[in-house]
PDB file of C-alpha atoms and ligand atoms in Angstrom:
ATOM      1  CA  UNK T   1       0.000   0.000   0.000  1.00  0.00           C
ATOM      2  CA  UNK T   2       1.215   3.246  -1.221  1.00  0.00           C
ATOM      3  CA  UNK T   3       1.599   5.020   2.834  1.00  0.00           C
ATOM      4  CA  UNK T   4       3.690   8.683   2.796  1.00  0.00           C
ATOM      5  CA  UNK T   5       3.869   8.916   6.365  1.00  0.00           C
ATOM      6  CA  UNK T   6       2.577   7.814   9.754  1.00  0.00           C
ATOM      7  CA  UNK T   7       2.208  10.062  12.862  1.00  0.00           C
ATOM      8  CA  UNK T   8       1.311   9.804  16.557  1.00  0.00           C
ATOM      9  CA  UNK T   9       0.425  11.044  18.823  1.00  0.00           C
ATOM     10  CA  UNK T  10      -1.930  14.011  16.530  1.00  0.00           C
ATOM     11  CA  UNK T  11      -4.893  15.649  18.115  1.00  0.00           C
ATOM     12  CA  UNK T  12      -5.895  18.160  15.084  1.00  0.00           C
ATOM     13  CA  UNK T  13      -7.076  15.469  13.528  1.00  0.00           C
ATOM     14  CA  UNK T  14      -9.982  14.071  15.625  1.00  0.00           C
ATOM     15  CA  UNK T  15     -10.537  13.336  19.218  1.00  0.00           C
ATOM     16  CA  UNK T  16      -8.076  12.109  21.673  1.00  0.00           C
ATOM     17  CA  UNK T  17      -4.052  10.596  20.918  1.00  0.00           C
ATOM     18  CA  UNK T  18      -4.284   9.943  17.310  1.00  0.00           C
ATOM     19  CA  UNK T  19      -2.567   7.652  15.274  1.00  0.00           C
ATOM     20  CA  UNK T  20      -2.838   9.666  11.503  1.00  0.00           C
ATOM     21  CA  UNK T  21      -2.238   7.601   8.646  1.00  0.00           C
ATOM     22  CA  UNK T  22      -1.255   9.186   5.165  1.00  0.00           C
ATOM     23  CA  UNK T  23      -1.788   7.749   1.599  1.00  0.00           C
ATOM     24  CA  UNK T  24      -0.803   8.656  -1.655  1.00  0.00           C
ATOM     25  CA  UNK T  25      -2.570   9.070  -4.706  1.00  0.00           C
ATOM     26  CA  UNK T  26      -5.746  11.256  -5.411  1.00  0.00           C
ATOM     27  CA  UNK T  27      -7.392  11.907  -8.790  1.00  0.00           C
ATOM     28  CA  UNK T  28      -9.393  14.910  -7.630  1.00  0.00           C
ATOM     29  CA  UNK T  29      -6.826  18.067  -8.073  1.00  0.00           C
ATOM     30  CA  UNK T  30      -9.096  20.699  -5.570  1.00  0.00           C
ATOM     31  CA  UNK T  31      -7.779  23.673  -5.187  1.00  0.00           C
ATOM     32  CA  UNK T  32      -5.517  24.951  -2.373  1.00  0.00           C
ATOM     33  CA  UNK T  33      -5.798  21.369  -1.801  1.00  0.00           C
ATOM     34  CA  UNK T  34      -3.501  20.945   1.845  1.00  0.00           C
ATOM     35  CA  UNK T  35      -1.301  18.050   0.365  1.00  0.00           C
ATOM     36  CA  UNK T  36      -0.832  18.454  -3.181  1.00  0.00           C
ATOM     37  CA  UNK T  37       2.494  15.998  -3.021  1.00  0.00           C
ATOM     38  CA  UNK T  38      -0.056  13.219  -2.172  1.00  0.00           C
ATOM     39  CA  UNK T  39      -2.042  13.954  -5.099  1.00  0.00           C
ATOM     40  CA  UNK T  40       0.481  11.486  -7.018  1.00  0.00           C
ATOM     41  CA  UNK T  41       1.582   7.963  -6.526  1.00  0.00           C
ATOM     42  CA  UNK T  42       5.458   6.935  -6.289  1.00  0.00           C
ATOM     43  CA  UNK T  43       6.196   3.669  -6.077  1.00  0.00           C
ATOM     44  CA  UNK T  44       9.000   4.571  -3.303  1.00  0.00           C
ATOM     45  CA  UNK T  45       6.112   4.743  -0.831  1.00  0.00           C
ATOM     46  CA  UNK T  46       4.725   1.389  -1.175  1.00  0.00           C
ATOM     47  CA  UNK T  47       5.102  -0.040   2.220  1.00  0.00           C
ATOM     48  CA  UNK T  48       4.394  -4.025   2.713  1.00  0.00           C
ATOM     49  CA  UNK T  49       0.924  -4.923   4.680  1.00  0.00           C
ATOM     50  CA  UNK T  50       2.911  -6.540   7.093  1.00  0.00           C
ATOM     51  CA  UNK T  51       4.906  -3.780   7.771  1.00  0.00           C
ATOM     52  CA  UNK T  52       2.323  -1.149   8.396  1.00  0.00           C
ATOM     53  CA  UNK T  53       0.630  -3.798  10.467  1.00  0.00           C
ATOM     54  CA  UNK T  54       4.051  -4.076  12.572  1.00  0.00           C
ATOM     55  CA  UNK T  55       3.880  -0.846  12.790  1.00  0.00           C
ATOM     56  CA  UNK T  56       0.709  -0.281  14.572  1.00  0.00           C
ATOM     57  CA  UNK T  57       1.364  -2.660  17.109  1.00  0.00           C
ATOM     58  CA  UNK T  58       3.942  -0.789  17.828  1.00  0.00           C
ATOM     59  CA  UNK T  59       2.086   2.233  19.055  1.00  0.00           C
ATOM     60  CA  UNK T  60      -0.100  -0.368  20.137  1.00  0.00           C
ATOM     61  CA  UNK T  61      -3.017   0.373  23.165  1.00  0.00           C
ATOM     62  CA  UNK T  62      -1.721   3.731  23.361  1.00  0.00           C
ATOM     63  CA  UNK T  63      -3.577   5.584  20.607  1.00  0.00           C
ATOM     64  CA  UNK T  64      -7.150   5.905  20.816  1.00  0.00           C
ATOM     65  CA  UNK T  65      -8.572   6.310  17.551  1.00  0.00           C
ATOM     66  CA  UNK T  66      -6.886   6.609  13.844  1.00  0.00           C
ATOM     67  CA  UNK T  67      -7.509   8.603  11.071  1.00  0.00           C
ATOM     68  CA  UNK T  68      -6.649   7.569   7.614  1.00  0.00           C
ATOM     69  CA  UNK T  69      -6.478  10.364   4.810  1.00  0.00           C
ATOM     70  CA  UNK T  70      -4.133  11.203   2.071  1.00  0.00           C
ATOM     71  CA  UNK T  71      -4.178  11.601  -0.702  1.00  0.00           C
ATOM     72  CA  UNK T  72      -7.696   9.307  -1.527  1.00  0.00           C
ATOM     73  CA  UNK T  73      -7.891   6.353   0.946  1.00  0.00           C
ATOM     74  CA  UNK T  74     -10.969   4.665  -1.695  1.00  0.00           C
ATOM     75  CA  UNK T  75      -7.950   4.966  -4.887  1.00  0.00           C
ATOM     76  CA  UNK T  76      -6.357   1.715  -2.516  1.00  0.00           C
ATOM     77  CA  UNK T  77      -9.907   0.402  -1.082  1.00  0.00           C
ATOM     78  CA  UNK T  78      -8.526  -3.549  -1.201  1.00  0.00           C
ATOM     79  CA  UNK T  79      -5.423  -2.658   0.632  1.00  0.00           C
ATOM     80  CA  UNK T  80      -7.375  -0.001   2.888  1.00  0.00           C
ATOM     81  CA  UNK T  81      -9.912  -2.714   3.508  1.00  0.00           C
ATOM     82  CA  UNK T  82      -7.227  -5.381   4.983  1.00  0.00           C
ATOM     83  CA  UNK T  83      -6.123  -2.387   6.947  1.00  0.00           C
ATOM     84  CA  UNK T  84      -9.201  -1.439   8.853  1.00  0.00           C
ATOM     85  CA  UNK T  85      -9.899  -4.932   9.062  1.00  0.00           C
ATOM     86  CA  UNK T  86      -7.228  -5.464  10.838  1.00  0.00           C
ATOM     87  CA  UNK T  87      -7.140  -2.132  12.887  1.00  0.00           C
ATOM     88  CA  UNK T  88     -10.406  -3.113  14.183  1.00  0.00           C
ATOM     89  CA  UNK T  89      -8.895  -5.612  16.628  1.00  0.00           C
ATOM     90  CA  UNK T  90      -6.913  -2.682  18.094  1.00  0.00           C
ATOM     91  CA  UNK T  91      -9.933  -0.069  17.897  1.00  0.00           C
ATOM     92  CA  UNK T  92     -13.147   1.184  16.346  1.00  0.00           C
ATOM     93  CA  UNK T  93     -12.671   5.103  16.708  1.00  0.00           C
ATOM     94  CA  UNK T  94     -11.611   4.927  12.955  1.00  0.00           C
ATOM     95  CA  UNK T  95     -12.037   8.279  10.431  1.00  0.00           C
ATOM     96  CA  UNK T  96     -11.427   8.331   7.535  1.00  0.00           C
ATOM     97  CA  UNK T  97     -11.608  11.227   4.705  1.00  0.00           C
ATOM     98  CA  UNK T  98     -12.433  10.417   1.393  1.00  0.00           C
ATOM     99  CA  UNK T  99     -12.273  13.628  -1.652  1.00  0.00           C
ATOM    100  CA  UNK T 100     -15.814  11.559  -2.934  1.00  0.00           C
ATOM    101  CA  UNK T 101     -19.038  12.601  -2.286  1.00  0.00           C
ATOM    102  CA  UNK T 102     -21.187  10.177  -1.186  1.00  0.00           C
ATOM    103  CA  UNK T 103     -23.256  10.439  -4.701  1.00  0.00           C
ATOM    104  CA  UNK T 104     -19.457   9.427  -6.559  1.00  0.00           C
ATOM    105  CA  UNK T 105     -18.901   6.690  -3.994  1.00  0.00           C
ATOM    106  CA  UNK T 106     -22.658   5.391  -5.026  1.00  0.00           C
ATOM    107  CA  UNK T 107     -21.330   5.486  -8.867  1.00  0.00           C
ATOM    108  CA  UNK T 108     -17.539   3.897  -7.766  1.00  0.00           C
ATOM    109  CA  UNK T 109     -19.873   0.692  -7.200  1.00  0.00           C
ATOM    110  CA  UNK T 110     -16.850  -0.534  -5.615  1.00  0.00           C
ATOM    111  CA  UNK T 111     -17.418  -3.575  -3.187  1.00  0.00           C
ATOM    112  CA  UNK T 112     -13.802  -2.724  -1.161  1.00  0.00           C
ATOM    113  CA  UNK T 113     -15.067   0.805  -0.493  1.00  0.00           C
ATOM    114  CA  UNK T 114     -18.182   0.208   0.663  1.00  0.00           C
ATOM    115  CA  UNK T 115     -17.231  -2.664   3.276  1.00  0.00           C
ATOM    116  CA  UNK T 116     -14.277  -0.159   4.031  1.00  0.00           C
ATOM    117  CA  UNK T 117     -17.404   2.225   4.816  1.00  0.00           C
ATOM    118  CA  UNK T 118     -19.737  -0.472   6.859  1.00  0.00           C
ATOM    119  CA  UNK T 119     -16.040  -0.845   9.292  1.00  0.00           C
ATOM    120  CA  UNK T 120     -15.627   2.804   9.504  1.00  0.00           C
ATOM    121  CA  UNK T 121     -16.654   4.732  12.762  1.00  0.00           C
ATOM    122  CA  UNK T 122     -16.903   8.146  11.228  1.00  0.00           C
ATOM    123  CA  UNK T 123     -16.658   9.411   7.182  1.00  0.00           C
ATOM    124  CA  UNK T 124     -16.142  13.228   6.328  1.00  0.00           C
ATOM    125  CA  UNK T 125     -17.246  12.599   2.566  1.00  0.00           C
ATOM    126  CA  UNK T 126     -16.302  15.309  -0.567  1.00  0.00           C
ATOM    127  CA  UNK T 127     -13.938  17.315  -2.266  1.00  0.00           C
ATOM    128  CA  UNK T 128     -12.192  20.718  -0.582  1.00  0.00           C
ATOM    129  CA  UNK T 129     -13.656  23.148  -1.898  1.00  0.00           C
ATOM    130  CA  UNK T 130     -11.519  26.262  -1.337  1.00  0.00           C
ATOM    131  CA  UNK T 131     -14.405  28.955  -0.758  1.00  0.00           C
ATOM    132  CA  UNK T 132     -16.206  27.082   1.168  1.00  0.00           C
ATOM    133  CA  UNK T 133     -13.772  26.770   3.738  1.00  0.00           C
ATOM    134  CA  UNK T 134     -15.613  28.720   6.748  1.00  0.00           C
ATOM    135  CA  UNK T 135     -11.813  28.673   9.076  1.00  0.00           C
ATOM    136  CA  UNK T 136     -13.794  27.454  11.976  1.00  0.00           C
ATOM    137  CA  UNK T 137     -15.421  24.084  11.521  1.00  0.00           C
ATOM    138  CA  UNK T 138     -12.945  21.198  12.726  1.00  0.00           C
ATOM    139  CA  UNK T 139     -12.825  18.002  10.384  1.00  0.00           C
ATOM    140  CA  UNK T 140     -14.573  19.353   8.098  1.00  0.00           C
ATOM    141  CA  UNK T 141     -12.693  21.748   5.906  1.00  0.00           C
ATOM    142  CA  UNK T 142     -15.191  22.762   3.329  1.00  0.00           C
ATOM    143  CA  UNK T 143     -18.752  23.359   3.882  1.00  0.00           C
ATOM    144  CA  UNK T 144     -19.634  21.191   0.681  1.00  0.00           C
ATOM    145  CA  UNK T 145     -18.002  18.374   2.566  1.00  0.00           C
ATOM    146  CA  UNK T 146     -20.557  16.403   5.424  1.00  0.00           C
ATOM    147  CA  UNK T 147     -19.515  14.119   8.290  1.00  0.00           C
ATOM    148  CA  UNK T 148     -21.406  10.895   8.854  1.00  0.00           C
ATOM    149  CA  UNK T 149     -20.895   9.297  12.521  1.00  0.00           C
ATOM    150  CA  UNK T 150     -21.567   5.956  12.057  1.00  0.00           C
ATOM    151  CA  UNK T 151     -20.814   4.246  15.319  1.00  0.00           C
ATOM    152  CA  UNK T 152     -23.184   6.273  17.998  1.00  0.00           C
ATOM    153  CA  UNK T 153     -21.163   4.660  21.075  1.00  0.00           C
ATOM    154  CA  UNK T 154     -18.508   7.722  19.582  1.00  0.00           C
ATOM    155  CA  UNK T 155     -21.070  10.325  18.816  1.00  0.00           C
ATOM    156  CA  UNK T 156     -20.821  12.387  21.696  1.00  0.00           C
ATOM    157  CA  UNK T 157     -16.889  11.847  21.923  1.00  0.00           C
ATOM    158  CA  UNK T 158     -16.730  13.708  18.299  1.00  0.00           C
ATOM    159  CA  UNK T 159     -19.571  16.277  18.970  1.00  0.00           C
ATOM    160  CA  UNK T 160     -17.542  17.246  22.348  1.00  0.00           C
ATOM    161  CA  UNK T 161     -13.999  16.959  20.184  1.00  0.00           C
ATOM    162  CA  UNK T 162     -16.160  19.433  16.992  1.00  0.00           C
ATOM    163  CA  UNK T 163     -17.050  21.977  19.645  1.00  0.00           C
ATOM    164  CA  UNK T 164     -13.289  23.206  20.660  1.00  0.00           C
ATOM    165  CA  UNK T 165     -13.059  24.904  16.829  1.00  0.00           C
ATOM    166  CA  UNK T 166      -9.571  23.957  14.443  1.00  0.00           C
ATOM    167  CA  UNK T 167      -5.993  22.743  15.989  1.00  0.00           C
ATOM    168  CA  UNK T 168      -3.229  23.010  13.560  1.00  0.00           C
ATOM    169  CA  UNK T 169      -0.223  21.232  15.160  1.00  0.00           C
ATOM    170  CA  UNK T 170       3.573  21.067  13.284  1.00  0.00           C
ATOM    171  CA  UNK T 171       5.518  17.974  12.822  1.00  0.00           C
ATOM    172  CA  UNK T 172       9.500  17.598  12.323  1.00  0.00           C
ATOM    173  CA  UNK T 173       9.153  14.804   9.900  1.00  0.00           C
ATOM    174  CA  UNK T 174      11.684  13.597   7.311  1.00  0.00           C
ATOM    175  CA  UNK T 175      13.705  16.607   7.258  1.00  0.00           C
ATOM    176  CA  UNK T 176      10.730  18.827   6.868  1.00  0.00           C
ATOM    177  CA  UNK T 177       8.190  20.473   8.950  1.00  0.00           C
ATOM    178  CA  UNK T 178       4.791  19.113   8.469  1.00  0.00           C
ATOM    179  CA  UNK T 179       1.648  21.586   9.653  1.00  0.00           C
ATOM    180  CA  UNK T 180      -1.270  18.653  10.245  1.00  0.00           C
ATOM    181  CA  UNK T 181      -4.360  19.733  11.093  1.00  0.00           C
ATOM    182  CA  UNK T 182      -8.106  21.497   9.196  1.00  0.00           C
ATOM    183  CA  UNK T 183      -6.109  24.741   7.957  1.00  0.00           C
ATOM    184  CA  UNK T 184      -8.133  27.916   7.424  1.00  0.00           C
ATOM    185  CA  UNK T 185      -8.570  29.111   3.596  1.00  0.00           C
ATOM    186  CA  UNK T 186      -4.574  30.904   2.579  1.00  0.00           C
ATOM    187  CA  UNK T 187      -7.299  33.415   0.944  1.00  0.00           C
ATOM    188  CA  UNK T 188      -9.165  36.202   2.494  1.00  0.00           C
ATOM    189  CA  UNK T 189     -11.986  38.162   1.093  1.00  0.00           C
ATOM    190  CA  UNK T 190     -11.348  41.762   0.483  1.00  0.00           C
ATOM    191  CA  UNK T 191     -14.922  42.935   0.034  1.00  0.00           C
ATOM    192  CA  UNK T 192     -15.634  41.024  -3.146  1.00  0.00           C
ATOM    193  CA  UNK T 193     -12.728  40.411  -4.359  1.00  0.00           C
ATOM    194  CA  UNK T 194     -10.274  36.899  -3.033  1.00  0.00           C
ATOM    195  CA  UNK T 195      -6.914  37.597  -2.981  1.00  0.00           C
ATOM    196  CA  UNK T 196      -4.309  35.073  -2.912  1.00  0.00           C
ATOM    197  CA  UNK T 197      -1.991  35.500   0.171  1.00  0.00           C
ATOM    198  CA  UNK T 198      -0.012  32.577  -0.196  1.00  0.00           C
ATOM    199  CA  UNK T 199       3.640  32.793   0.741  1.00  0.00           C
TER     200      UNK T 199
HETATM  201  S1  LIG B   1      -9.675  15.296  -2.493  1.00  0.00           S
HETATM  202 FE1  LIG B   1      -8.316  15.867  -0.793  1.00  0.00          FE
HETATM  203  S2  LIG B   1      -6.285  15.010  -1.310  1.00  0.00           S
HETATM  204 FE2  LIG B   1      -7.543  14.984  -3.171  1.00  0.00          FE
HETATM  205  S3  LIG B   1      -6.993  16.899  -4.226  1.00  0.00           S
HETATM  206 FE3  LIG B   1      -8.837  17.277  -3.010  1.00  0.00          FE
HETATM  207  S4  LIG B   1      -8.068  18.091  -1.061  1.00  0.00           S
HETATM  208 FE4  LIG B   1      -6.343  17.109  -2.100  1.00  0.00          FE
END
């Protein structure tokens, strides 16, 4: 499975000591998307089932949820599938964000993704849409985008988690620092007119 990076403990992410998982490859090219170098698959990140699996037992009891995004978790649904499969043993706090709406995932008719969905505790579904990004609303980056809890033992542990607003935390990761978290919009309105203010 094609895996950039692995990090715990992350909190911006969803509730509690997070194990965050990141894939690669995503054909949806949104823009202002927050990890455009995940957009592409590279061979040089394909990373063994086993080895991911070792992995997580490694961290072990300690985390108490993961979240799986990318990059497009559903462009690897077989592999994700043994994954979450296999995560369930450890947990069942397990989000994961897809770029499809849940209208594509209908027309995917993809077997994988939708058992991937049926194990899934909680699904932020849709594209980022870059003007739609309201720089308040935690998980869900995009107004476009909706949230589906679907284990209600964790409702109230994500409703508490939603109402504390965005928490962008950095990461010294491979050489680089890595910002993780729902980032505000890097444009602002100036009356009607968006200005980029990028740097
Ligand atoms: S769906 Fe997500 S990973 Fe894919 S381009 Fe859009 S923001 Fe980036």
């Amino acid at each position: 499975m094609q895996i950039d990076r692995l990090l715990y403990p992350v909190h911006s992410l969803g509730p509690g000591n997070r194990l965050v998982i990141w894939v690669r490859g995503c054909k949806k090219r949104c823009f202002n998307c927050a990890n455009p170098e995940l957009q592409f698959f590279n061979p040089k990140s394909e990373i063994s089932m086993p080895i991911i699996k070792d992995t997580i037992c490694e961290i072990g009891e300690k985390f108490d949820g993961i979240t799986i995004t990318g990059g497009e978790p559903f462009c690897q649904a077989k592999e994700l599938l043994d994954l979450i499969t296999f995560i369930l043993k450890i947990t069942d706090d397990i989000l994961v964000f897809t770029g499809y709406s849940k209208d594509e995932i209908h027309e995917l008719n993809n077997d994988d993704v939708i058992k991937c969905i049926e194990k899934a505790a909680v699904v932020i579904y849709g594209e980022y849409v870059d003007e739609h990004n309201d720089n308040y609303t935690p998980l869900v980056a995009s107004s476009n985008q909706v949230m589906e809890i679907y284990n209600p033992k964790l409702k109230n542990k994500y409703m508490d988690y939603i109402k504390n607003g965005r928490t962008i935390e950095n990461f010294y990761y491979n050489n680089n620092l890595i910002s993780v978290g729902i980032h505000n919009t890097r444009r602002r309105r100036d009356e009607n007119t968006e200005v980029d203010t990028r740097d």
